[in-house]
PDB file of C-alpha atoms in Angstrom:
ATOM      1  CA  UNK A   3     -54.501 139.502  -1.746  1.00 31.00           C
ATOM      2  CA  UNK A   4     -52.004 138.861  -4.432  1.00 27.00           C
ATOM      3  CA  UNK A   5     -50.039 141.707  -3.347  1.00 25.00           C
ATOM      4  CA  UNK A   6     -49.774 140.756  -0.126  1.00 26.00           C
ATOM      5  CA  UNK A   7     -48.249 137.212  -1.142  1.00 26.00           C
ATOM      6  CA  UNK A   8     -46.014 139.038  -2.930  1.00 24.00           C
ATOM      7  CA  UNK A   9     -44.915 141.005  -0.360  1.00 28.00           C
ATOM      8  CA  UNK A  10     -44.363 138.266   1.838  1.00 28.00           C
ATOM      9  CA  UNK A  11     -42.712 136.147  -0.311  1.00 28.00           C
ATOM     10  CA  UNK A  12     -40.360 138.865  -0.975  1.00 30.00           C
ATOM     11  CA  UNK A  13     -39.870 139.792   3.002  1.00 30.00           C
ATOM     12  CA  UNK A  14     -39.528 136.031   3.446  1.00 30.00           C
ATOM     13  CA  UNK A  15     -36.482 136.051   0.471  1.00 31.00           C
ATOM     14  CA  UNK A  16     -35.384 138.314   2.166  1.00 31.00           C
ATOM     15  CA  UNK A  17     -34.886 137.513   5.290  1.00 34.00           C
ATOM     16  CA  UNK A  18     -33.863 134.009   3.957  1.00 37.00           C
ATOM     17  CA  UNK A  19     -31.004 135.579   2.315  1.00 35.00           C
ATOM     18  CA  UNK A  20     -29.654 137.672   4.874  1.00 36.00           C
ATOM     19  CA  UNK A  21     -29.804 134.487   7.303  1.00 38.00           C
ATOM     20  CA  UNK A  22     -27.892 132.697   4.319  1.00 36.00           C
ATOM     21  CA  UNK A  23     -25.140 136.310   4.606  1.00 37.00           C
ATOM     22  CA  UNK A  24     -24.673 136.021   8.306  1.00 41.00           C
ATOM     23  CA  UNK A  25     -23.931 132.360   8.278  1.00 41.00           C
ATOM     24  CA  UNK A  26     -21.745 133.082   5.706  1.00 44.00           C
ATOM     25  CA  UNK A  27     -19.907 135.824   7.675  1.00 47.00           C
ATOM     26  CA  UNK A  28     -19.888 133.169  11.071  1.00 47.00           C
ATOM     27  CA  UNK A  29     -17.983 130.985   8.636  1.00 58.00           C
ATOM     28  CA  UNK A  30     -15.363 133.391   7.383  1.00 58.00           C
ATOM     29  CA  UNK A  31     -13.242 133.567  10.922  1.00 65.00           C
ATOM     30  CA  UNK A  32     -13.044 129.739  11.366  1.00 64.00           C
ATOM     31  CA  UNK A  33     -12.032 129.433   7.520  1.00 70.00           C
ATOM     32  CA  UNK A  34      -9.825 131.836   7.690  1.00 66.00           C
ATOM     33  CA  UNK A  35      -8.561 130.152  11.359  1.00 70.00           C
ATOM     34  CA  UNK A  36      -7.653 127.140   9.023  1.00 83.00           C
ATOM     35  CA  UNK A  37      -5.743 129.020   6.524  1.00 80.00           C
ATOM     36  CA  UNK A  38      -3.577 130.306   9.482  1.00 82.00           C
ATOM     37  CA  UNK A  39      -3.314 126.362  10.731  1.00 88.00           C
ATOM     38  CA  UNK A  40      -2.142 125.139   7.365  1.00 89.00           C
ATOM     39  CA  UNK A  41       0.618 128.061   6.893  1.00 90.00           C
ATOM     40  CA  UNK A  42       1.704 126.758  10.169  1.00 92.00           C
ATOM     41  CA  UNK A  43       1.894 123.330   9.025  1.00 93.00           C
ATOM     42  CA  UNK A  44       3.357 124.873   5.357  1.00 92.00           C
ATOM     43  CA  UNK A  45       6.293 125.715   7.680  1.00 93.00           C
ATOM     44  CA  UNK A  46       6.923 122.587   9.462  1.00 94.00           C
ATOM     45  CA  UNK A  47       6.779 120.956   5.806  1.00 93.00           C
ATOM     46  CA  UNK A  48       9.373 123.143   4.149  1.00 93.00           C
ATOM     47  CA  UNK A  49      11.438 123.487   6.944  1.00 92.00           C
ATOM     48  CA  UNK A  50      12.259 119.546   7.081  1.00 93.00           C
ATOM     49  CA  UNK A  51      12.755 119.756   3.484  1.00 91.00           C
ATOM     50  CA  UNK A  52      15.320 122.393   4.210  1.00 91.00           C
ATOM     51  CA  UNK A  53      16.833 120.213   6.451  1.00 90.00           C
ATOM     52  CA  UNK A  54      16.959 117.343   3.528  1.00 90.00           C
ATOM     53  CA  UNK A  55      18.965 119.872   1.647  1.00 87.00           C
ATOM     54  CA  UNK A  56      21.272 120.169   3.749  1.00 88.00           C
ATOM     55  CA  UNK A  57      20.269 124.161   4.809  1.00 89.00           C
ATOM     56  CA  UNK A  58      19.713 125.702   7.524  1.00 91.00           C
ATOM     57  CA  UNK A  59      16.557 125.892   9.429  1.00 92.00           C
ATOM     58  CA  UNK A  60      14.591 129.342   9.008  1.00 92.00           C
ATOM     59  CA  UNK A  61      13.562 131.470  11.744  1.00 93.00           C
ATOM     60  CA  UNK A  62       9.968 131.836  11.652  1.00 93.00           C
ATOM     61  CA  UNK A  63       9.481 135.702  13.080  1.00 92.00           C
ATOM     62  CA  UNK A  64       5.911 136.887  14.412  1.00 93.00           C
ATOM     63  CA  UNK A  65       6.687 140.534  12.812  1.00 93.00           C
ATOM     64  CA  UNK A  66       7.498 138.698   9.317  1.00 93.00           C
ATOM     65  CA  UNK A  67       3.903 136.952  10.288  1.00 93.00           C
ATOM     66  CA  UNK A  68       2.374 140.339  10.493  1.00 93.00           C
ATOM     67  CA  UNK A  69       3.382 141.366   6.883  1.00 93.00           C
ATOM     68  CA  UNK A  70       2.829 138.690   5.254  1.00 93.00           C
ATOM     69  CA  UNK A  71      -0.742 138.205   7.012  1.00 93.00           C
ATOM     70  CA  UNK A  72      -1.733 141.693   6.254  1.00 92.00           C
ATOM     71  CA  UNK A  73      -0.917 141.036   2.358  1.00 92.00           C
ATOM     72  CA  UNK A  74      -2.891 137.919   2.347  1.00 91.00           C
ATOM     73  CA  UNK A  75      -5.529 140.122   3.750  1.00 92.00           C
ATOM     74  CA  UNK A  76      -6.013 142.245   1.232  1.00 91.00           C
ATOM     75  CA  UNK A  77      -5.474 140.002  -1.547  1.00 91.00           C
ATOM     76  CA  UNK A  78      -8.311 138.204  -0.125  1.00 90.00           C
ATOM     77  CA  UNK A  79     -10.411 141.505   0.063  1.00 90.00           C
ATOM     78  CA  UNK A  80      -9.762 142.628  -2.972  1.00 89.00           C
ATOM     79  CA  UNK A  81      -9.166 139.923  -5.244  1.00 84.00           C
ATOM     80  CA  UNK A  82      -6.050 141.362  -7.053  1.00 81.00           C
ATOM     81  CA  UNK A  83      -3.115 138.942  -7.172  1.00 78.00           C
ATOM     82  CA  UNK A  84      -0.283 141.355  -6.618  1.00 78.00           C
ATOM     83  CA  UNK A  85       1.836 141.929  -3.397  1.00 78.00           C
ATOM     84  CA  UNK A  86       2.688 145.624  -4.153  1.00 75.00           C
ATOM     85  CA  UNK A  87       6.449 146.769  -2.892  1.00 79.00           C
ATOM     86  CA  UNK A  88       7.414 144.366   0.475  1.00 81.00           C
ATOM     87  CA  UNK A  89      10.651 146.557   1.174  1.00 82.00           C
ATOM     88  CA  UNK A  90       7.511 149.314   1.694  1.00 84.00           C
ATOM     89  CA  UNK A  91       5.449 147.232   3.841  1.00 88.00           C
ATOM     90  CA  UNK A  92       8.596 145.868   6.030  1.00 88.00           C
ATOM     91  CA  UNK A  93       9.470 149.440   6.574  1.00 84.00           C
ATOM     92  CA  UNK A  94       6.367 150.514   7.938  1.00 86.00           C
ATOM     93  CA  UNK A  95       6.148 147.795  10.075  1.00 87.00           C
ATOM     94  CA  UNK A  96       9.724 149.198  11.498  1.00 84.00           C
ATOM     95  CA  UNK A  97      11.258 145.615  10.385  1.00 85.00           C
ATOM     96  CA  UNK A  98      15.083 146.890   9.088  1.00 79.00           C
ATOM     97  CA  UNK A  99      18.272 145.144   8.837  1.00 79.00           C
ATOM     98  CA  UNK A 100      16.594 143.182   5.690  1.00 84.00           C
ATOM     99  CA  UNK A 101      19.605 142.450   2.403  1.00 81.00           C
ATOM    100  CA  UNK A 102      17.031 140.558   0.872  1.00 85.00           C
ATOM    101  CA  UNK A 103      12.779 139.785   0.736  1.00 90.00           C
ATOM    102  CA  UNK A 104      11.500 137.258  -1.427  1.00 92.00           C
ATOM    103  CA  UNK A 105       7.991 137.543  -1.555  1.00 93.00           C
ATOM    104  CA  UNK A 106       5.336 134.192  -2.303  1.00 92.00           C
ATOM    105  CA  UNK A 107       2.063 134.416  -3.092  1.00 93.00           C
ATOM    106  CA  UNK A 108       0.169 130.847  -3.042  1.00 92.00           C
ATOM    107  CA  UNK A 109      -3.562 131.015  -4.295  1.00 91.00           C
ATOM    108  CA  UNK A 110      -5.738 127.814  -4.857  1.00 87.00           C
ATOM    109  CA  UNK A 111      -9.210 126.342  -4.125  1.00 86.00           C
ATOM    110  CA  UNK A 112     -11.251 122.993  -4.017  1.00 81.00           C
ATOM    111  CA  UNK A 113      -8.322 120.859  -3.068  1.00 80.00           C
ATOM    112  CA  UNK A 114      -9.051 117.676  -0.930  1.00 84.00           C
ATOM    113  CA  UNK A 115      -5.322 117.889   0.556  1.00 89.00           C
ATOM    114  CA  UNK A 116      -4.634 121.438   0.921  1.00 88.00           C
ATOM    115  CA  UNK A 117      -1.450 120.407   2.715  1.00 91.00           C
ATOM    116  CA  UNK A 118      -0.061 119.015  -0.152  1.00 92.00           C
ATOM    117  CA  UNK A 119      -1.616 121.498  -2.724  1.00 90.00           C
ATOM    118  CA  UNK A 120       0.493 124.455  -0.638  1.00 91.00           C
ATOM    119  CA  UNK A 121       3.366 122.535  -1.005  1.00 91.00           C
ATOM    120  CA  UNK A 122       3.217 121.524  -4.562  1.00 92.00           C
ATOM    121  CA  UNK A 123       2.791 125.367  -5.498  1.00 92.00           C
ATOM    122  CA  UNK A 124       5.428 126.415  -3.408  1.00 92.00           C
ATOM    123  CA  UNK A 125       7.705 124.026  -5.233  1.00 92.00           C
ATOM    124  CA  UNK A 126       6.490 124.494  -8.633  1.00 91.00           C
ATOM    125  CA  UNK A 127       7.112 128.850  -8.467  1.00 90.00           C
ATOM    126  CA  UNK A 128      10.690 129.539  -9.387  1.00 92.00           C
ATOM    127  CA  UNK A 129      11.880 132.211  -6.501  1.00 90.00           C
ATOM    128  CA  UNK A 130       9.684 130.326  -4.527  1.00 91.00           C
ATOM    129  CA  UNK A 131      11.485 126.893  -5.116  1.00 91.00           C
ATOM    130  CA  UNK A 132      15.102 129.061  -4.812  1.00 91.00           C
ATOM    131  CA  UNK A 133      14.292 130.101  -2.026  1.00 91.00           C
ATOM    132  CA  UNK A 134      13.391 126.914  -0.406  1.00 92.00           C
ATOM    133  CA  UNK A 135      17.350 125.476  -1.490  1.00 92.00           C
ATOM    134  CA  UNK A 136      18.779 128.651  -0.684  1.00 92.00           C
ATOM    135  CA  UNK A 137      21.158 128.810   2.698  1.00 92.00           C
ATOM    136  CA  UNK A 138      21.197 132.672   2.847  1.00 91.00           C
ATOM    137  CA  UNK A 139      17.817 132.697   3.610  1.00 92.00           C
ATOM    138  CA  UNK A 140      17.606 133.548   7.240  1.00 92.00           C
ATOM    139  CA  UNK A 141      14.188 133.817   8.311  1.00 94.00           C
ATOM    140  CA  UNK A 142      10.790 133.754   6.867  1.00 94.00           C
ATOM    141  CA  UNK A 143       7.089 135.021   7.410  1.00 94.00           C
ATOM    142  CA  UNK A 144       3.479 133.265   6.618  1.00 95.00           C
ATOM    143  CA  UNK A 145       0.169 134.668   6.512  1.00 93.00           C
ATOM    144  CA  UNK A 146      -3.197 133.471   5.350  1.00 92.00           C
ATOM    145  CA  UNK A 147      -6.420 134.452   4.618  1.00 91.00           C
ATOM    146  CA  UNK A 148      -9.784 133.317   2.801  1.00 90.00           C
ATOM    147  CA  UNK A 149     -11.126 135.286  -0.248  1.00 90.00           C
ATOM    148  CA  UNK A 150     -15.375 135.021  -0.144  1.00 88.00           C
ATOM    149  CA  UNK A 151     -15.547 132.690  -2.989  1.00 88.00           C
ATOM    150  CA  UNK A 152     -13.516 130.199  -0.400  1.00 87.00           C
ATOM    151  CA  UNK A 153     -10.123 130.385  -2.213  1.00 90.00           C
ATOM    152  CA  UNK A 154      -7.195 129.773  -0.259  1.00 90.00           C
ATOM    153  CA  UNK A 155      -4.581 132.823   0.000  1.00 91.00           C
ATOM    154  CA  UNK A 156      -1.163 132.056   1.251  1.00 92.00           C
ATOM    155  CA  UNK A 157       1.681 134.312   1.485  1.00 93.00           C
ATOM    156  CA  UNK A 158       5.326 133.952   2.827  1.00 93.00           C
ATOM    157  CA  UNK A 159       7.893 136.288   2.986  1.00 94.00           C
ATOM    158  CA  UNK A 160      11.784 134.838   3.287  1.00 94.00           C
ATOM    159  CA  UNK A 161      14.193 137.369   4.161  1.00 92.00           C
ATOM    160  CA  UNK A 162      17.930 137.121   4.128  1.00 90.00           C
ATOM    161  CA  UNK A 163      19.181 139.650   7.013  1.00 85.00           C
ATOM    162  CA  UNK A 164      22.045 141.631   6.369  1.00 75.00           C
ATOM    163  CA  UNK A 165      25.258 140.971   7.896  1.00 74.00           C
ATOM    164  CA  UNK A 166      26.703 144.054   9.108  1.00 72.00           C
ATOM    165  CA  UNK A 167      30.717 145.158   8.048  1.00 72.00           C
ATOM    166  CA  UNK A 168      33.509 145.684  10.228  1.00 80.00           C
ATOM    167  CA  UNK A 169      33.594 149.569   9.755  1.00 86.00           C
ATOM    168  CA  UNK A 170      37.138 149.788  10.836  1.00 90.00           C
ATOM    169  CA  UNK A 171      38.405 146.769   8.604  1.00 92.00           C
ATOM    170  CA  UNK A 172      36.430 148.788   5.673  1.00 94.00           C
ATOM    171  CA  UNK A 173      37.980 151.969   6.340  1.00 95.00           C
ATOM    172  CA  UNK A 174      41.282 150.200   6.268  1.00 95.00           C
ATOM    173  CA  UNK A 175      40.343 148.401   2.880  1.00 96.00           C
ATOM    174  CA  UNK A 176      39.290 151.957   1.588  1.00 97.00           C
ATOM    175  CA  UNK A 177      42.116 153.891   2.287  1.00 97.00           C
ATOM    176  CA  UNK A 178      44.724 150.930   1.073  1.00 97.00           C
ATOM    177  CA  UNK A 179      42.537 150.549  -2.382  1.00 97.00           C
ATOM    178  CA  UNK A 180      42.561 154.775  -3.033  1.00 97.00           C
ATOM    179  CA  UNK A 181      46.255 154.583  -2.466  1.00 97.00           C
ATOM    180  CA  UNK A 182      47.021 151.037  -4.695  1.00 97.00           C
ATOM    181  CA  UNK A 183      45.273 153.550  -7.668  1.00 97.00           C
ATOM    182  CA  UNK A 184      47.366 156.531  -6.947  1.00 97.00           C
ATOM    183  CA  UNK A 185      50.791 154.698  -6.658  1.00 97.00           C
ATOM    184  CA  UNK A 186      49.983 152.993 -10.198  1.00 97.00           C
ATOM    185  CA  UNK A 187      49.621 156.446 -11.361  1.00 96.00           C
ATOM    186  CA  UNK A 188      53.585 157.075  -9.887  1.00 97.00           C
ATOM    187  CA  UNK A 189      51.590 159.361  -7.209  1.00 97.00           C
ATOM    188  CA  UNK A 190      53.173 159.156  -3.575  1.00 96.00           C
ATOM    189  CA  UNK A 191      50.741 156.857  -1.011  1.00 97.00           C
ATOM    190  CA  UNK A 192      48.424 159.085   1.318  1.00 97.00           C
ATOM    191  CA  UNK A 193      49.369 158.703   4.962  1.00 96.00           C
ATOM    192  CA  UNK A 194      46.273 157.810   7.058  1.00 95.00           C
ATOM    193  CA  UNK A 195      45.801 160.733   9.964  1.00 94.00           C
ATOM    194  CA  UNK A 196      43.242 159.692  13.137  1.00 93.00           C
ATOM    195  CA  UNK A 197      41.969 162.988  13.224  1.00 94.00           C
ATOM    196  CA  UNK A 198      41.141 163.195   9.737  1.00 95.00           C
ATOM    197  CA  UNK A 199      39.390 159.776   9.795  1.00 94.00           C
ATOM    198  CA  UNK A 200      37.219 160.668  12.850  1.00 93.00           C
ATOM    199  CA  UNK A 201      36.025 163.796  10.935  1.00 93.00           C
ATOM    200  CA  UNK A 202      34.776 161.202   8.255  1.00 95.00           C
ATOM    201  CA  UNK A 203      33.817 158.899  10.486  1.00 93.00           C
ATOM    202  CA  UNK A 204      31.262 161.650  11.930  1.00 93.00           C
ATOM    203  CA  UNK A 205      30.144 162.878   8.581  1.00 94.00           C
ATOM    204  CA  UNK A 206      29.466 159.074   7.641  1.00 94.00           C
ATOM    205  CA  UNK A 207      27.882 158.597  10.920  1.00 92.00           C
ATOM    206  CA  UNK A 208      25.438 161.807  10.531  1.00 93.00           C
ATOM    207  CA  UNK A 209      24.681 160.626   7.456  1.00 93.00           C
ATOM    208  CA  UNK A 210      23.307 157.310   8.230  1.00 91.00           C
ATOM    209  CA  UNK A 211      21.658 157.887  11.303  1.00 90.00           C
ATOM    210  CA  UNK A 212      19.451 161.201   9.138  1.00 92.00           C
ATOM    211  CA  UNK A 213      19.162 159.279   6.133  1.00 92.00           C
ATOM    212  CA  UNK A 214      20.599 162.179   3.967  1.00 94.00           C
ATOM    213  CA  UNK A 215      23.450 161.954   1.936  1.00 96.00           C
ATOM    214  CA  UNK A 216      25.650 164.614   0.855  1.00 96.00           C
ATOM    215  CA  UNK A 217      28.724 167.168   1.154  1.00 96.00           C
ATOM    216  CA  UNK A 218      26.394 169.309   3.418  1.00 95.00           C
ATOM    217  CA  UNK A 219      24.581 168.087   6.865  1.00 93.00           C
ATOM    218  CA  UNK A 220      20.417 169.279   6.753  1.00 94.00           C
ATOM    219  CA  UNK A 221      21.767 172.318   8.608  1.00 93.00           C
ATOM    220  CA  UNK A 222      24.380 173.590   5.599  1.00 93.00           C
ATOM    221  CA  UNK A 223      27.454 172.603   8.090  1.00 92.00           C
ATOM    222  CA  UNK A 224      29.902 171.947   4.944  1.00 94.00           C
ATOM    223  CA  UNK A 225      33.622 170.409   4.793  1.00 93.00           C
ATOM    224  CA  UNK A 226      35.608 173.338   5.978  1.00 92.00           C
ATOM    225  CA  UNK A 227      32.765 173.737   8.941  1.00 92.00           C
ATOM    226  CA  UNK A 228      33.575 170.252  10.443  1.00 93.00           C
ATOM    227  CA  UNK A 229      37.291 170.701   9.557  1.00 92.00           C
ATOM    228  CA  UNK A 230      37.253 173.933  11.875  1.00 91.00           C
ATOM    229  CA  UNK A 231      35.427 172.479  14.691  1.00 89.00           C
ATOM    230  CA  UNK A 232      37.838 169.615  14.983  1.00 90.00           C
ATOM    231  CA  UNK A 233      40.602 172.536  15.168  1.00 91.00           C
ATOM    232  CA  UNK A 234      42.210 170.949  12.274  1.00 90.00           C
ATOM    233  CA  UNK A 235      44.218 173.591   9.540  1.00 88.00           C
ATOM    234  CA  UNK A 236      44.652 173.136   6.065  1.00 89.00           C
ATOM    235  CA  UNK A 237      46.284 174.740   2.744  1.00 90.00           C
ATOM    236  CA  UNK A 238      43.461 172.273   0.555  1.00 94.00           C
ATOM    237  CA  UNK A 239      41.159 169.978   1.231  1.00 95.00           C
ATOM    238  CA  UNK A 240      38.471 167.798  -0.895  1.00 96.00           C
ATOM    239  CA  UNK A 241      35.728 164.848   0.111  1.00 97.00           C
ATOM    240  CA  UNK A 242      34.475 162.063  -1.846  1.00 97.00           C
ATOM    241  CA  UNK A 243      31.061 160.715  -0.542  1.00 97.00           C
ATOM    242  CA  UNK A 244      29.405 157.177  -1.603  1.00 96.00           C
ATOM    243  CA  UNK A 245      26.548 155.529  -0.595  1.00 95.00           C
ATOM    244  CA  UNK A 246      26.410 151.648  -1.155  1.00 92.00           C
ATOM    245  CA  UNK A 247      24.184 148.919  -0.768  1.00 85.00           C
ATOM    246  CA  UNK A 248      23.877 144.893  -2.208  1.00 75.00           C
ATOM    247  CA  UNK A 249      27.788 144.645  -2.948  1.00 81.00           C
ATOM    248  CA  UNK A 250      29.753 141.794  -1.847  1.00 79.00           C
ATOM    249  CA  UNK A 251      32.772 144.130  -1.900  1.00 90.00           C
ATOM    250  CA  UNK A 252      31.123 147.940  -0.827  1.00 91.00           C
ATOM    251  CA  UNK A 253      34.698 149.341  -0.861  1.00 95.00           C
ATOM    252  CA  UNK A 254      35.509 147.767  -4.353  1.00 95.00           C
ATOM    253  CA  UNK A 255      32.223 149.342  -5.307  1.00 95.00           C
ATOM    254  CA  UNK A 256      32.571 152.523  -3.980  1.00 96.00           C
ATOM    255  CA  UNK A 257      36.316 153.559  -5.421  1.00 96.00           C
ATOM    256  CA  UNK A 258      35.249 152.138  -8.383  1.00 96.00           C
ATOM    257  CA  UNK A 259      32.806 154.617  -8.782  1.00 96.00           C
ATOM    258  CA  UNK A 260      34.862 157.364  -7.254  1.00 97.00           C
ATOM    259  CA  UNK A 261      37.449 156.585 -10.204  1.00 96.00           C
ATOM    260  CA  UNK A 262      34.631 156.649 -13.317  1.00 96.00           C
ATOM    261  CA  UNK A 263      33.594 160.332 -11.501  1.00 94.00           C
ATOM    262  CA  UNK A 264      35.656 163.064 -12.629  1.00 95.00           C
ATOM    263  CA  UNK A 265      35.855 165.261 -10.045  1.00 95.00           C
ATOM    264  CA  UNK A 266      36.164 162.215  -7.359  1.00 96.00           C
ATOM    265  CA  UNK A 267      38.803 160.973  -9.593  1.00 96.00           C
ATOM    266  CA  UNK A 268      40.636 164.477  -9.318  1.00 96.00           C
ATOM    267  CA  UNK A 269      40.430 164.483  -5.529  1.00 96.00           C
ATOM    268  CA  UNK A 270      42.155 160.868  -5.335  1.00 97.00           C
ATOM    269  CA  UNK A 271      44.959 161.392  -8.122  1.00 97.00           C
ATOM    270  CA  UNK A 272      45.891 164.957  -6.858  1.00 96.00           C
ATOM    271  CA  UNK A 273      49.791 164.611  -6.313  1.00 96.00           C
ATOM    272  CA  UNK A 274      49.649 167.357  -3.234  1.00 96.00           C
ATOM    273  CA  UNK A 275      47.277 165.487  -1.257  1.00 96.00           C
ATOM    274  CA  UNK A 276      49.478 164.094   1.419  1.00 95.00           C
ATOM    275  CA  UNK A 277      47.208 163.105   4.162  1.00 96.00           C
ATOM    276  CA  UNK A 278      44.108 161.497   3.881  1.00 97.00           C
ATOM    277  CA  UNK A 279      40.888 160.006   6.593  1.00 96.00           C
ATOM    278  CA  UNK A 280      38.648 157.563   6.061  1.00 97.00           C
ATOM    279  CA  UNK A 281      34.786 156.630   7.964  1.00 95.00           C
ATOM    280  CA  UNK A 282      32.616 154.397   7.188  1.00 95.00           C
ATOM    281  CA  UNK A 283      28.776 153.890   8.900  1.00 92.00           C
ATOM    282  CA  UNK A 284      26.075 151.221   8.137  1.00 89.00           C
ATOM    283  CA  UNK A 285      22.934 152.135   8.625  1.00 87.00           C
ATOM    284  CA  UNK A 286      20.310 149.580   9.920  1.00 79.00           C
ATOM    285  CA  UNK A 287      19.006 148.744   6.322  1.00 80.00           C
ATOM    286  CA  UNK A 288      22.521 147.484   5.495  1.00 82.00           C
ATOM    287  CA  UNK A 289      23.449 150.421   3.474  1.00 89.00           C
ATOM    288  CA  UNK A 290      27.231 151.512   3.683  1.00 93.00           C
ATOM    289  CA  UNK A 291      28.554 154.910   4.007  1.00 95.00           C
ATOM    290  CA  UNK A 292      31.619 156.058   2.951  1.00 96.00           C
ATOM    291  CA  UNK A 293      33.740 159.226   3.415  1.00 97.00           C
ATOM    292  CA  UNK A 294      37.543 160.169   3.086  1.00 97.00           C
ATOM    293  CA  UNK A 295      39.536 162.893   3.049  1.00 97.00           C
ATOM    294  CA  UNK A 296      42.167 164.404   1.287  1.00 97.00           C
ATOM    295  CA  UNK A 297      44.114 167.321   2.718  1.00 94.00           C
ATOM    296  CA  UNK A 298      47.169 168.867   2.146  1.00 91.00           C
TER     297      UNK A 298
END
């Protein structure tokens, strides 16, 4: 007899709790339907105090969403407050054409105004708070999501987009700055040759578009190989490569480290070079390509 109480007070437990675990699982998608509602209404509050500031508006984006969603996901799931690497996550969600990602991670719990809690947080974290005053800032993404002890996990992403170069007016700059350090040397200025600069141009263009970077194409077609194909002769010939991202000035940045490489610094003070091609590519992360050419 006492056995069977017990066994029925322990089926009845038990059925007790797992009544308790599946209203607790009903719950979770309308809490975490109200985390989603107060990002949206995190935005609309941020966004006029942009506008108090006297900075533009962001963009919200629906793929910047999806990141930032998915991270506030699985810092809900797991419980670990850490956002990993963003540039990772934007790439695999084929987002490109980022200069910048701030990343925000809001956590909190038990607040009567939740509105106003959000807020508070947003403006009492540093980057956060920068990146609130800051006009760069183009566009920005929110997620949300509720851990199972009911905390509150908000995350934005703001992104500043890059703004792509005038290739030509950067090949210009690039050629002009290479031949400012060789007259201050007493060396004779380079004369600029088309054909010479669409051969970089290519090589720059290849580059950026594979995502390699070096003398030699993925194939082993070298210098002399794309010289030959363009039916162009020589008596010598050298390339200087650089790959630059995040300058304000990418051709300052490149021929200044051309000039602290030897053997780039060679190529550009060589008195026989006479002619010389520049090309520049950006690829769609923003990332600058450079080439020129030195040929005698």
């Amino acid at each position: 007899m006492s056995t069977e109480f017990s066994w029925v007070a322990a089926g009845t437990a038990a059925v007790v709790s797992i009544a308790a675990w599946v209203v607790a699982a009903a719950d979770q998608p309308r809490k975490t339907y109200q985390v989603r509602a107060l990002a949206d209404r995190v935005f609309e509050r941020l966004n006029a105090e942009r506008r108090s500031r006297g900075a533009p508006e962001w963009e919200r984006r629906p793929s910047l969403d999806g990141v930032a969603s998915s991270a506030a996901e699985r810092v809900a799931r797991t419980g670990r407050h850490g956002l990993g690497s963003m540039d990772r996550a934007l790439r695999n969600a084929g987002i490109r054409g980022v200069h910048r990602a701030i990343p925000i991670l809001l956590t909190f719990r038990g607040h009567n105004d939740p509105l106003q809690a959000a807020v508070d947080l947003w403006k009492g974290y540093g980057p956060a708070l920068e990146g609130l005053k800051d006009p760069r800032i183009d566009a920005i993404g929110l997620g949300g999501a509720v851990s199972a002890d009911g905390t509150r996990v908000l995350v934005g992403l703001l992104v500043e987009d890059v703004e792509w170069p005038d290739y030509r007016e950067l090949e210009r700059e690039t050629a002009e700055a290479v031949n400012r350090v060789r007259v201050g040397r007493g060396l004779r200025a380079m004369e600029t040759q088309p054909e010479l600069s669409e051969v970089a141009r290519g090589h720059s263009l290849d580059m950026a578009r594979r995502g390699y970077f070096s003398h030699e194409s993925p194939e082993g077609r070298d210098l002399g190989w794309r010289l030959r194909s363009a039916g162009l002769e020589y008596h010598q010939v050298a390339e200087n490569i650089s790959k630059i991202r995040g300058f304000e000035s990418p051709v300052q940045a490149a021929v200044e480290g051309w000039m602290k490489s030897r053997g780039h610094r060679d190529n550009i003070l060589t008195p026989e070079f006479e002619l010389s091609g520049v090309g520049v590519a950006v690829d769609e992360d923003g990332v600058v390509y450079f080439t020129q050419l030195f040929l005698r």
